[in-house]
Amino acid sequence: MFGFILRRLVSTVPVLILISLVTFLLMHSAPGGPWDRDEENGKEIPAAIKKLLDQEFGLDQPLWRQYTGYVIGDYRNADGSFKCGAICGNLGPSSKQRGRYVQDILFSTNDEEATWLQSKFGFSVRLAIYALIFAVLLGIPLGVIASIKQNSVIDYVVTFCSNIGVAVPNLVMGVFLIIVFGVQLKLLPVVAKEWNTILPWVLPSLTYGLGTMARMASYTRSTMLDVMRQDYVRTARAKGAAEHIVIWKHMFRNTLIPVITILGPALAGLIVSGVTIEAMFGFPGMGFDFFRAISNRDYSMIMGTSLLFAALIVIANMSVDILYGLVDPRVRVE
Amino acid sequence: MAQIAKPLLQLTKAQIDAKLANSENQWQLAWRRLRRNKASLISMIILIVFLLISLVAPLIAPHNPLEQRTTNFQQTPPFWQAQSPAGKDYNPSFILGTDSLGRDVFSRIIYGSRTSFVLSLLPLAIVMLIGMLIGFTAGLLGGKVDNILMRITDIFYAFPDTLFIVLIFVTVGNTAIGRMANGVLLFALSIGILFWVGLARLTRGQALTLKGREFVEAARSLGASQWQLMWKHIFPNSLSIIIIWAAYAIPSFVLIEVTLGFLGIGLRPSLDPNEIFLTSWGRLLLDGRNDIQSQPGFLLGTVGTIALYVISLRFFADGLRDALDPRQKG
């Protein structure tokens, strides 16, 4: 098991290197740099100051050195000593929010008492977790009920709703929810100012999780129907096991194995779709920050955030692989 | 077996030809199954209507989609609210009302369908080209080539795709390629570069399975080249699976445009009435989101259209899957 986990960990390294390299090259092929316009007065920065800024941020170095300097580190401190790069968790200074480092922007807050949960990263993670909890806690039981009562009214309703839920993009679903609950019924805030109470979280998490929930429900249902016809279920019934034991111990447990496999893509999808959901609800997470950094040409911010996104996706896929290996021993051998 | 085979052997060649002419081939059979499926038939009709609308948009649109009216001319749909707050009657020819610049929403949605239709098919062509080329090559040649190609595929698989399309648009969006056709071309290209992975894996698997089948072995022993094997035997036998994959991929292409447009980085806004891609649904979604309090009809109309289009695509894909490959039926 240890070897299996180690192999999966090592295989993520080339992926991360390539992602950071492509991001870096794309970013530098973009016309215009971070000093192109000053937002406050719209004036151009004088060439001499531009040169100083380039030196300060290391943009005067050749491209390869900028890249290695960002990822591994470079002798760039004022006294010529070594400054560690992204592998030490240093994501570089932000060129738009002067004086702050990317990791500070993402992981900490101005408030001294607040924990990391109040940071941009914490907000995004919490939203994704709420959405996933909602999707799993509602999607799987719905699928189980629908399969047990196959061809009943409940089954048809669940199947129809999950078909619609899979087909309708969560952006569209979010708009519907905003119009119904926010604009017409005025039950929930459209754009929240405070995120301390539970109400403003309801719509984003619902929107976020609905597609995943529908996919969970339909997948659980079809897997349950498959498992139901297996011989060991008939054996369990024949030996006189109570119906709820047959359902939960024999059928449901074996249903979980394939259901776990779609958890990985679901998690990765949640992380990426965060950008739009956060933009729609004005959510103070890192997805929205990523979007703003792109239009600001904030190089190290784009680099840092997309590396973080990529790492999260890779970790999500990997942890599901490992989970799968734990549940189903056959996987480990390969 | 002998009882069936004997009468067949006694038939003359002309009789056999006649029998074969009467029998249905795979595609006729699939078409018959597809027609029987009501949900997919209805969605197919809806999709055809969308295609027609996008082709003859100038004839159908009740107003010029670019014509701006006076600054305070923003009206909610007449069925939603018959009169403005000042007590003036709303013009019923603006079916879904107007946006904040006084442009007719309904006409803009009709013109937006052009973009979405092209964006469903153009990226698909690129994805198919790359995906099939890599997948079939890897599966047919095997060995080292297969190993290298599959490592590359694995790396692309782990790429956060939406994130990268956002990056591509922000970085290359202002160059000559990015400006072509208001960004539609760049869009198709970037999807093509990122989305071939699934198809490559699928076609590789197909090539590997079919390679071991008797009819391919027979063709090879008769001296067929790799190229002939691929075009004459492996490709036709994988076609139905490729079509099913494509049908499920199209909605995601449309949705990426919608997502990007909503973030304000999709297509370039156009003021030239001679251009084909004047606006897109993603762009309209963003505008509608900004007018949500004053003009909910705008957003509702756009969202309803997108939902109808995507749901039709999905249900059609379901029907296609059941018709072409009944074993996969879920």
XYZ file of C-alpha atoms in Angstrom:
664
model
C 0.000 0.000 0.000
C 2.868 2.356 0.858
C 4.562 1.696 -2.477
C 1.298 2.341 -4.275
C 0.866 5.741 -2.628
C 4.497 6.620 -3.322
C 4.159 5.714 -7.007
C 1.079 7.900 -7.355
C 2.862 10.783 -5.618
C 5.892 10.593 -7.897
C 3.748 10.469 -11.028
C 2.253 13.867 -10.207
C 5.623 15.645 -10.406
C 6.012 15.808 -14.229
C 2.405 16.963 -14.512
C 2.972 19.842 -12.127
C 6.241 20.836 -13.831
C 4.608 20.852 -17.237
C 1.611 22.822 -16.030
C 3.819 25.465 -14.455
C 5.978 25.642 -17.600
C 3.005 26.061 -19.935
C 1.434 28.666 -17.667
C 4.711 30.539 -17.520
C 5.218 30.538 -21.296
C 1.637 31.531 -22.034
C 1.796 34.361 -19.562
C 4.974 35.768 -21.044
C 3.735 35.487 -24.603
C 0.929 37.869 -23.701
C 1.308 41.379 -25.080
C 1.731 43.957 -22.342
C 3.307 43.658 -18.943
C 2.349 44.357 -15.350
C 3.483 47.997 -15.512
C 1.489 48.934 -18.607
C -1.014 51.157 -16.916
C -1.399 52.567 -13.504
C -4.977 52.072 -12.476
C -5.422 55.217 -10.422
C -4.396 57.942 -12.869
C -4.075 56.123 -16.205
C -0.611 57.570 -16.808
C 2.249 55.589 -18.236
C 5.142 54.755 -15.966
C 8.464 56.377 -17.032
C 10.984 54.022 -18.637
C 13.569 54.472 -15.867
C 11.081 53.451 -13.185
C 9.935 50.538 -15.325
C 13.527 49.332 -15.464
C 13.886 49.576 -11.701
C 10.636 47.694 -11.189
C 11.774 45.002 -13.630
C 14.949 44.629 -11.605
C 13.064 44.510 -8.351
C 10.779 41.725 -9.565
C 13.459 39.906 -11.565
C 11.773 40.538 -14.905
C 15.082 41.683 -16.459
C 16.498 38.163 -16.210
C 16.422 35.726 -19.165
C 13.225 33.680 -19.343
C 14.721 30.367 -18.246
C 16.216 32.018 -15.175
C 12.922 33.671 -14.313
C 11.234 30.282 -14.509
C 13.769 28.354 -12.450
C 13.967 31.292 -10.082
C 10.233 31.109 -9.577
C 9.999 27.361 -9.138
C 13.249 26.451 -7.365
C 14.837 29.715 -6.296
C 17.617 32.110 -7.227
C 20.362 34.234 -5.653
C 18.217 37.321 -5.685
C 18.072 38.663 -2.137
C 19.548 42.135 -1.556
C 22.747 40.628 -0.125
C 23.023 38.056 -2.922
C 21.924 35.137 -0.784
C 19.661 32.341 -1.992
C 15.922 32.965 -2.058
C 13.749 29.878 -2.156
C 10.972 29.596 -4.776
C 7.653 27.826 -5.153
C 8.927 24.499 -3.819
C 9.308 26.165 -0.405
C 5.815 27.622 -0.621
C 7.020 31.026 -1.744
C 4.714 31.979 -4.604
C 6.398 35.306 -5.263
C 5.507 38.955 -4.723
C 2.312 40.215 -6.292
C 2.977 42.947 -8.832
C -0.412 44.608 -8.444
C -0.951 44.439 -4.700
C 2.475 45.899 -3.922
C 4.283 44.678 -0.877
C 2.204 41.514 -0.483
C 3.187 38.000 -1.396
C 0.812 35.734 -3.309
C 0.702 33.194 -0.509
C -0.257 35.980 1.921
C -3.090 37.106 -0.356
C -4.415 33.580 -0.710
C -3.836 32.077 2.721
C -4.021 34.842 5.300
C -6.246 37.760 6.164
C -5.741 41.278 7.472
C -7.641 40.334 10.593
C -5.264 39.096 13.302
C -7.768 36.845 15.046
C -9.133 35.128 11.947
C -7.916 31.645 11.051
C -7.010 30.422 7.559
C -10.679 29.536 7.130
C -11.347 33.251 6.668
C -8.747 33.570 3.891
C -9.519 33.437 0.159
C -8.307 29.862 -0.014
C -10.300 28.912 3.068
C -13.471 30.392 1.630
C -13.105 28.440 -1.619
C -12.308 25.195 0.160
C -15.278 25.577 2.485
C -17.627 26.233 -0.423
C -16.376 23.172 -2.317
C -16.730 20.996 0.785
C -20.270 22.185 1.505
C -21.203 21.516 -2.120
C -19.686 18.048 -2.023
C -21.378 17.168 1.263
C -24.687 18.305 -0.164
C -24.119 16.306 -3.358
C -23.091 13.098 -1.590
C -25.614 13.216 1.253
C -28.525 13.832 -1.091
C -27.373 12.216 -4.338
C -26.451 8.756 -3.076
C -29.584 8.138 -0.950
C -31.789 9.364 -3.812
C -30.093 6.921 -6.156
C -30.510 4.078 -3.671
C -34.208 4.822 -3.112
C -34.857 5.114 -6.837
C -33.215 1.764 -7.514
C -35.024 -0.051 -4.713
C -38.357 1.282 -5.901
C -37.516 0.750 -9.562
C -40.266 1.744 -12.031
C -42.287 3.502 -9.355
C -43.273 7.175 -9.351
C -40.319 8.012 -7.077
C -37.955 6.333 -9.506
C -39.317 8.263 -12.474
C -39.137 11.577 -10.623
C -35.550 10.957 -9.493
C -34.441 9.769 -12.948
C -36.068 12.696 -14.702
C -34.673 15.251 -12.257
C -31.183 13.804 -12.403
C -31.289 13.800 -16.224
C -32.197 17.465 -16.146
C -29.629 18.135 -13.423
C -26.837 16.555 -15.447
C -27.844 18.416 -18.604
C -28.364 21.898 -17.156
C -25.065 23.686 -16.562
C -24.598 24.954 -13.025
C -24.164 28.482 -14.320
C -27.698 28.354 -15.702
C -29.002 26.689 -12.556
C -27.395 29.420 -10.476
C -29.137 32.118 -12.479
C -32.510 30.430 -12.013
C -31.948 30.103 -8.284
C -30.894 33.753 -8.008
C -33.952 34.949 -9.913
C -36.387 32.785 -7.962
C -34.991 33.045 -4.416
C -33.103 36.305 -4.633
C -34.996 38.615 -6.958
C -38.586 37.374 -6.837
C -39.050 35.803 -3.388
C -36.316 37.924 -1.737
C -35.598 35.047 0.679
C -31.844 35.013 0.143
C -29.396 37.795 -0.709
C -28.332 38.108 -4.379
C -24.942 39.585 -3.565
C -24.030 39.167 0.076
C -21.948 41.715 1.938
C -21.263 39.541 4.942
C -20.411 35.856 4.795
C -20.557 35.192 8.541
C -24.123 33.916 8.604
C -25.394 30.784 6.949
C -27.926 32.346 4.552
C -25.565 33.725 1.879
C -23.819 30.344 1.644
C -26.984 28.484 0.686
C -27.316 29.573 -2.954
C -23.654 29.192 -3.972
C -23.349 25.742 -2.401
C -26.651 24.615 -3.936
C -25.607 25.854 -7.374
C -22.181 24.382 -6.980
C -23.374 20.951 -5.874
C -26.510 20.399 -7.934
C -24.834 18.987 -11.056
C -22.629 16.694 -8.991
C -25.642 15.555 -6.990
C -27.573 14.661 -10.144
C -24.608 12.725 -11.512
C -24.223 10.906 -8.165
C -27.896 9.986 -8.065
C -28.061 8.584 -11.582
C -24.775 6.723 -11.234
C -25.721 5.234 -7.856
C -29.056 4.147 -9.255
C -27.617 2.326 -12.278
C -24.874 0.695 -10.186
C -27.399 -0.471 -7.571
C -29.545 -1.977 -10.316
C -26.472 -3.833 -11.563
C -25.517 -5.117 -8.120
C -29.101 -6.138 -7.353
C -28.951 -8.897 -9.959
C -25.718 -10.444 -8.644
C -25.692 -13.950 -7.228
C -24.402 -12.957 -3.809
C -27.465 -10.776 -3.283
C -29.715 -13.711 -4.063
C -27.639 -15.833 -1.672
C -28.063 -13.232 1.061
C -31.815 -13.232 0.550
C -31.902 -17.042 0.427
C -30.148 -17.389 3.749
C -32.881 -15.251 5.232
C -31.109 -11.943 5.846
C -33.407 -9.058 6.671
C -34.182 -6.757 3.753
C -32.387 -3.736 5.223
C -29.261 -5.850 5.781
C -29.378 -7.069 2.186
C -29.739 -3.515 0.926
C -27.176 -1.738 3.100
C -24.618 -4.446 3.797
C -24.601 -6.438 0.589
C -25.818 -4.140 -2.133
C -24.897 -0.632 -0.974
C -21.321 -1.470 0.027
C -20.542 -2.893 -3.376
C -22.226 0.044 -5.053
C -19.832 2.414 -3.321
C -16.764 1.154 -5.194
C -17.732 2.482 -8.640
C -19.371 5.545 -7.106
C -16.039 6.541 -5.539
C -14.459 6.612 -8.999
C -16.631 9.493 -10.118
C -15.830 11.419 -6.940
C -12.405 12.366 -8.341
C -13.597 14.043 -11.535
C -16.430 15.565 -9.502
C -14.006 17.155 -7.037
C -11.739 18.418 -9.804
C -14.753 19.816 -11.636
C -15.903 21.574 -8.483
C -12.526 23.227 -8.026
C -12.399 24.546 -11.580
C -16.034 25.633 -11.842
C -15.373 27.666 -8.711
C -14.176 30.563 -10.878
C -17.584 31.139 -12.451
C -19.642 30.424 -9.357
C -17.534 32.841 -7.336
C -17.843 35.496 -10.039
C -21.615 35.072 -10.132
C -22.163 35.403 -6.405
C -19.377 37.887 -5.716
C -17.848 35.236 -3.493
C -14.584 36.273 -1.811
C -12.628 33.172 -2.817
C -9.491 32.506 -4.796
C -11.313 31.653 -8.036
C -12.460 35.230 -8.370
C -8.991 36.435 -7.439
C -7.511 34.327 -10.210
C -9.856 35.945 -12.683
C -8.943 39.439 -11.506
C -5.225 38.650 -11.605
C -5.518 37.642 -15.262
C -6.980 40.946 -16.338
C -4.401 42.792 -14.204
C -1.470 40.838 -15.716
C -0.319 40.092 -12.195
C 2.254 37.489 -13.278
C 3.142 35.848 -10.009
C -0.472 35.896 -8.885
C -1.618 34.070 -12.060
C 1.266 31.655 -11.752
C 0.685 31.015 -8.069
C -3.060 30.566 -8.335
C -3.003 28.302 -11.368
C -0.276 26.181 -9.785
C -2.416 25.915 -6.687
C -5.474 24.992 -8.779
C -3.505 22.381 -10.685
C -2.050 20.961 -7.486
C -5.527 20.734 -5.955
C -6.872 18.908 -8.990
C -3.932 16.526 -9.051
C -4.304 15.876 -5.327
C -8.050 15.328 -5.716
C -7.478 12.752 -8.456
C -4.698 11.107 -6.500
C -6.562 10.837 -3.224
C -9.479 9.213 -5.003
C -7.072 6.734 -6.582
C -5.696 5.927 -3.154
C -9.180 5.670 -1.683
C -10.058 3.335 -4.506
C -6.995 1.269 -3.722
C -8.119 1.013 -0.098
C -11.653 -0.070 -0.980
C -10.757 -2.395 -3.822
C -7.495 -4.332 -3.280
C -7.363 -5.442 -6.923
C -6.373 -1.933 -8.038
C -3.136 -1.863 -6.034
C -1.474 -4.662 -7.979
C -1.406 -2.825 -11.312
C -27.195 -24.817 -38.028
C -27.127 -27.214 -40.949
C -30.830 -26.733 -41.476
C -30.454 -23.016 -41.879
C -27.292 -23.111 -43.915
C -28.539 -25.546 -46.491
C -31.327 -23.467 -48.049
C -29.004 -20.471 -48.082
C -26.438 -22.447 -50.017
C -29.058 -23.431 -52.568
C -29.866 -19.786 -53.377
C -28.541 -18.336 -56.603
C -26.335 -15.272 -56.511
C -29.174 -13.051 -57.697
C -31.378 -14.252 -54.861
C -28.674 -13.577 -52.298
C -28.185 -10.076 -53.669
C -31.925 -9.478 -53.429
C -31.953 -10.665 -49.817
C -29.020 -8.416 -48.957
C -30.660 -5.433 -50.653
C -33.750 -5.891 -48.494
C -31.892 -6.262 -45.210
C -31.034 -3.235 -43.112
C -27.465 -2.212 -42.508
C -26.220 -0.981 -39.125
C -27.049 2.680 -39.799
C -30.569 2.027 -41.057
C -31.201 -0.034 -37.964
C -29.851 2.709 -35.718
C -31.976 5.329 -37.487
C -35.075 3.204 -36.905
C -34.223 2.840 -33.191
C -33.572 6.577 -32.938
C -36.943 7.436 -34.467
C -38.716 5.254 -31.947
C -37.193 7.181 -29.031
C -39.560 10.110 -28.466
C -37.290 12.244 -26.259
C -34.421 12.147 -28.701
C -36.715 12.691 -31.682
C -38.135 15.832 -30.110
C -34.689 17.104 -29.194
C -33.493 16.395 -32.717
C -36.308 18.532 -34.099
C -35.411 21.304 -31.643
C -31.786 21.148 -32.755
C -32.792 21.361 -36.420
C -34.924 24.399 -35.593
C -31.903 25.972 -33.861
C -29.806 25.282 -36.964
C -32.399 26.872 -39.261
C -32.736 29.885 -36.983
C -28.993 30.456 -36.949
C -28.810 30.128 -40.733
C -31.519 32.649 -41.494
C -31.110 34.858 -38.437
C -31.522 38.167 -40.335
C -34.915 37.061 -41.670
C -36.267 35.937 -38.304
C -34.915 38.579 -35.948
C -37.646 41.198 -35.431
C -35.156 44.018 -34.851
C -31.601 44.915 -35.702
C -29.558 43.315 -32.897
C -27.059 46.174 -32.872
C -29.433 49.133 -33.014
C -29.212 51.087 -29.768
C -32.122 53.148 -28.571
C -32.098 56.143 -26.228
C -30.263 55.592 -22.983
C -33.328 55.209 -20.807
C -34.978 52.794 -23.165
C -34.828 49.624 -21.155
C -37.999 47.684 -21.033
C -39.008 44.463 -19.365
C -40.808 41.871 -21.506
C -44.438 42.904 -22.196
C -45.772 39.616 -20.815
C -43.919 40.268 -17.581
C -44.955 43.871 -17.096
C -47.348 45.649 -19.455
C -46.435 49.196 -18.502
C -43.347 51.101 -17.504
C -43.273 52.701 -14.024
C -44.174 56.000 -15.706
C -47.379 54.443 -17.035
C -46.308 54.157 -20.679
C -47.286 51.036 -22.627
C -44.421 48.731 -23.551
C -43.798 47.990 -27.217
C -44.998 44.403 -27.751
C -42.568 43.784 -30.623
C -39.699 43.524 -28.111
C -40.717 40.031 -27.052
C -38.071 39.641 -24.355
C -37.574 43.342 -23.731
C -34.347 45.233 -24.322
C -30.966 45.430 -22.637
C -29.527 48.488 -20.925
C -28.462 49.973 -24.295
C -31.927 49.533 -25.747
C -31.046 46.615 -28.016
C -33.659 43.944 -28.617
C -32.845 40.904 -26.476
C -34.745 38.402 -28.601
C -32.862 39.364 -31.776
C -29.566 39.203 -29.952
C -30.302 35.703 -28.678
C -31.174 34.624 -32.235
C -27.879 35.972 -33.532
C -26.056 34.364 -30.618
C -27.285 30.942 -31.732
C -25.001 31.230 -34.781
C -21.952 31.440 -32.580
C -23.063 28.550 -30.436
C -23.759 26.358 -33.432
C -20.381 26.986 -35.007
C -18.748 26.497 -31.624
C -20.423 23.112 -31.313
C -19.045 21.792 -34.603
C -15.748 23.529 -35.386
C -13.898 22.496 -32.190
C -15.271 18.990 -32.649
C -13.561 18.702 -36.036
C -10.193 19.651 -34.544
C -10.646 17.394 -31.520
C -11.584 14.463 -33.756
C -8.574 15.004 -35.977
C -6.023 15.116 -33.159
C -7.709 12.525 -30.949
C -8.221 9.901 -33.619
C -4.767 10.395 -35.093
C -3.053 9.910 -31.733
C -5.365 7.192 -30.464
C -5.308 5.023 -33.567
C -1.575 5.459 -34.078
C -0.856 4.451 -30.491
C -3.219 1.492 -30.593
C -2.127 0.188 -34.004
C 1.625 0.598 -33.754
C 1.897 -0.298 -30.061
C 5.250 -0.641 -28.335
C 7.365 2.440 -27.785
C 5.173 4.762 -29.843
C 2.168 3.744 -27.779
C 4.078 4.274 -24.549
C 5.272 7.776 -25.441
C 1.909 8.905 -26.810
C 0.068 7.623 -23.762
C 2.454 9.394 -21.344
C 1.713 12.649 -23.183
C -1.988 11.893 -23.008
C -1.750 11.276 -19.256
C -0.158 14.666 -18.730
C -2.801 16.431 -20.818
C -5.479 14.553 -18.912
C -4.360 16.151 -15.664
C -4.506 19.666 -17.157
C -7.184 21.873 -15.675
C -8.768 22.620 -19.071
C -11.125 25.507 -18.364
C -8.323 27.263 -16.527
C -6.063 26.962 -19.517
C -8.613 28.226 -21.984
C -9.043 31.270 -19.760
C -5.266 31.753 -19.807
C -5.050 31.305 -23.578
C -7.796 33.854 -24.148
C -6.238 36.418 -21.887
C -2.775 36.010 -23.347
C -3.372 35.398 -27.068
C -6.799 37.034 -27.312
C -5.487 40.317 -28.668
C -3.239 38.904 -31.379
C -4.199 38.431 -35.048
C -5.427 34.864 -34.503
C -7.403 35.942 -31.484
C -9.182 38.639 -33.474
C -10.118 36.357 -36.350
C -13.888 35.810 -36.545
C -14.223 37.683 -33.258
C -12.323 34.982 -31.403
C -14.335 32.000 -32.613
C -11.271 30.538 -34.317
C -9.037 30.871 -31.274
C -11.762 29.281 -29.228
C -12.022 26.277 -31.519
C -8.250 25.899 -31.576
C -7.816 26.023 -27.825
C -10.578 23.481 -27.267
C -8.994 21.299 -29.916
C -5.646 21.388 -28.171
C -7.062 20.468 -24.778
C -9.985 18.103 -25.357
C -8.595 15.383 -27.594
C -7.443 13.293 -24.630
C -10.705 11.435 -24.008
C -11.105 10.532 -27.665
C -7.466 9.432 -27.959
C -7.905 7.021 -25.063
C -11.157 5.718 -26.495
C -9.813 5.134 -30.003
C -6.619 3.563 -28.679
C -8.695 1.087 -26.701
C -10.791 0.370 -29.775
C -7.727 -0.187 -31.938
C -6.245 -2.542 -29.342
C -9.418 -4.636 -29.105
C -10.116 -4.732 -32.827
C -6.488 -5.548 -33.641
C -6.923 -8.957 -32.054
C -10.164 -9.787 -33.854
C -10.234 -12.461 -36.551
C -11.309 -10.240 -39.439
C -8.410 -7.856 -38.848
C -5.983 -10.766 -38.536
C -7.358 -12.147 -41.784
C -6.882 -8.826 -43.554
C -3.345 -8.580 -42.241
C -2.465 -12.101 -43.355
C -3.711 -11.169 -46.821
C -1.085 -8.449 -46.846
C -3.077 -5.345 -45.931
C -0.912 -2.384 -44.912
C -1.354 -0.637 -41.573
C -3.061 2.233 -43.371
C -5.545 -0.126 -45.032
C -6.193 -1.919 -41.763
C -6.991 1.374 -40.128
C -9.254 2.848 -42.824
C -10.973 -0.297 -44.031
C -11.419 -2.212 -40.792
C -10.671 -0.455 -37.540
C -12.105 2.971 -38.296
C -15.488 1.806 -39.665
C -15.913 -0.542 -36.729
C -15.179 2.184 -34.168
C -17.314 4.805 -35.873
C -20.431 4.326 -33.773
C -18.489 4.648 -30.517
C -16.736 7.774 -31.816
C -20.075 9.306 -32.780
C -21.466 8.627 -29.304
C -18.411 10.257 -27.726
C -18.787 13.295 -29.978
C -22.464 13.689 -29.142
C -21.623 13.852 -25.442
C -18.677 16.203 -25.998
C -20.570 18.908 -27.893
C -22.573 20.281 -24.938
C -19.372 20.826 -22.974
C -17.898 22.930 -25.808
C -20.984 25.138 -25.826
C -20.835 25.458 -22.059
C -17.190 26.525 -22.082
C -18.103 29.415 -24.366
C -20.954 30.317 -22.040
C -18.637 30.157 -19.033
C -15.941 32.282 -20.660
C -18.467 34.786 -21.953
C -19.897 35.065 -18.474
C -16.439 35.888 -17.161
C -16.184 38.585 -19.846
C -13.316 36.976 -21.770
C -15.114 35.062 -24.506
C -15.870 36.572 -27.883
C -15.083 40.156 -28.744
C -18.077 42.470 -28.762
C -18.953 43.532 -32.290
C -20.487 46.679 -33.736
C -20.242 45.730 -37.400
C -23.583 44.423 -38.727
C -21.857 42.548 -41.561
C -20.056 40.178 -39.251
C -21.413 36.685 -38.745
C -20.640 36.301 -35.051
C -22.179 39.434 -33.587
C -22.653 38.177 -30.079
C -22.710 34.991 -28.090
C -24.901 33.510 -25.399
C -22.115 33.734 -22.856
C -21.804 37.467 -23.476
C -25.587 37.880 -23.183
C -25.513 35.978 -19.906
C -22.988 38.448 -18.515
C -25.028 41.459 -19.690
C -28.164 39.858 -18.305
C -26.499 39.231 -14.953
C -25.687 42.931 -14.712
C -29.311 43.897 -15.458
C -30.827 41.255 -13.190
C -32.696 43.650 -10.898
C -34.149 45.924 -13.584
C -34.719 43.442 -16.406
C -35.015 39.795 -15.273
C -36.543 38.874 -18.649
C -33.178 39.355 -20.324
C -31.417 36.835 -18.130
C -34.346 34.418 -18.092
C -34.595 34.437 -21.891
C -30.886 33.807 -22.365
C -30.706 31.149 -19.704
C -33.827 29.426 -21.024
C -32.370 29.294 -24.532
C -29.045 27.912 -23.343
C -30.800 25.333 -21.185
C -33.062 24.264 -24.066
C -30.134 23.893 -26.439
C -27.920 21.980 -24.020
C -30.715 19.703 -22.786
C -31.675 18.916 -26.377
C -28.064 18.073 -27.165
C -27.834 15.786 -24.137
C -31.112 13.980 -24.808
C -30.181 13.576 -28.452
C -26.856 12.107 -27.352
C -28.688 9.683 -25.055
C -30.924 8.603 -27.922
C -27.943 8.233 -30.234
C -26.155 6.074 -27.695
C -29.144 3.787 -27.228
C -29.606 3.536 -30.990
C -26.003 2.913 -31.970
C -24.889 0.798 -29.062
C -27.828 -0.725 -27.159
C -25.475 -2.513 -24.763
C -24.441 0.801 -23.177
C -28.044 1.721 -22.385
C -28.117 3.125 -18.866
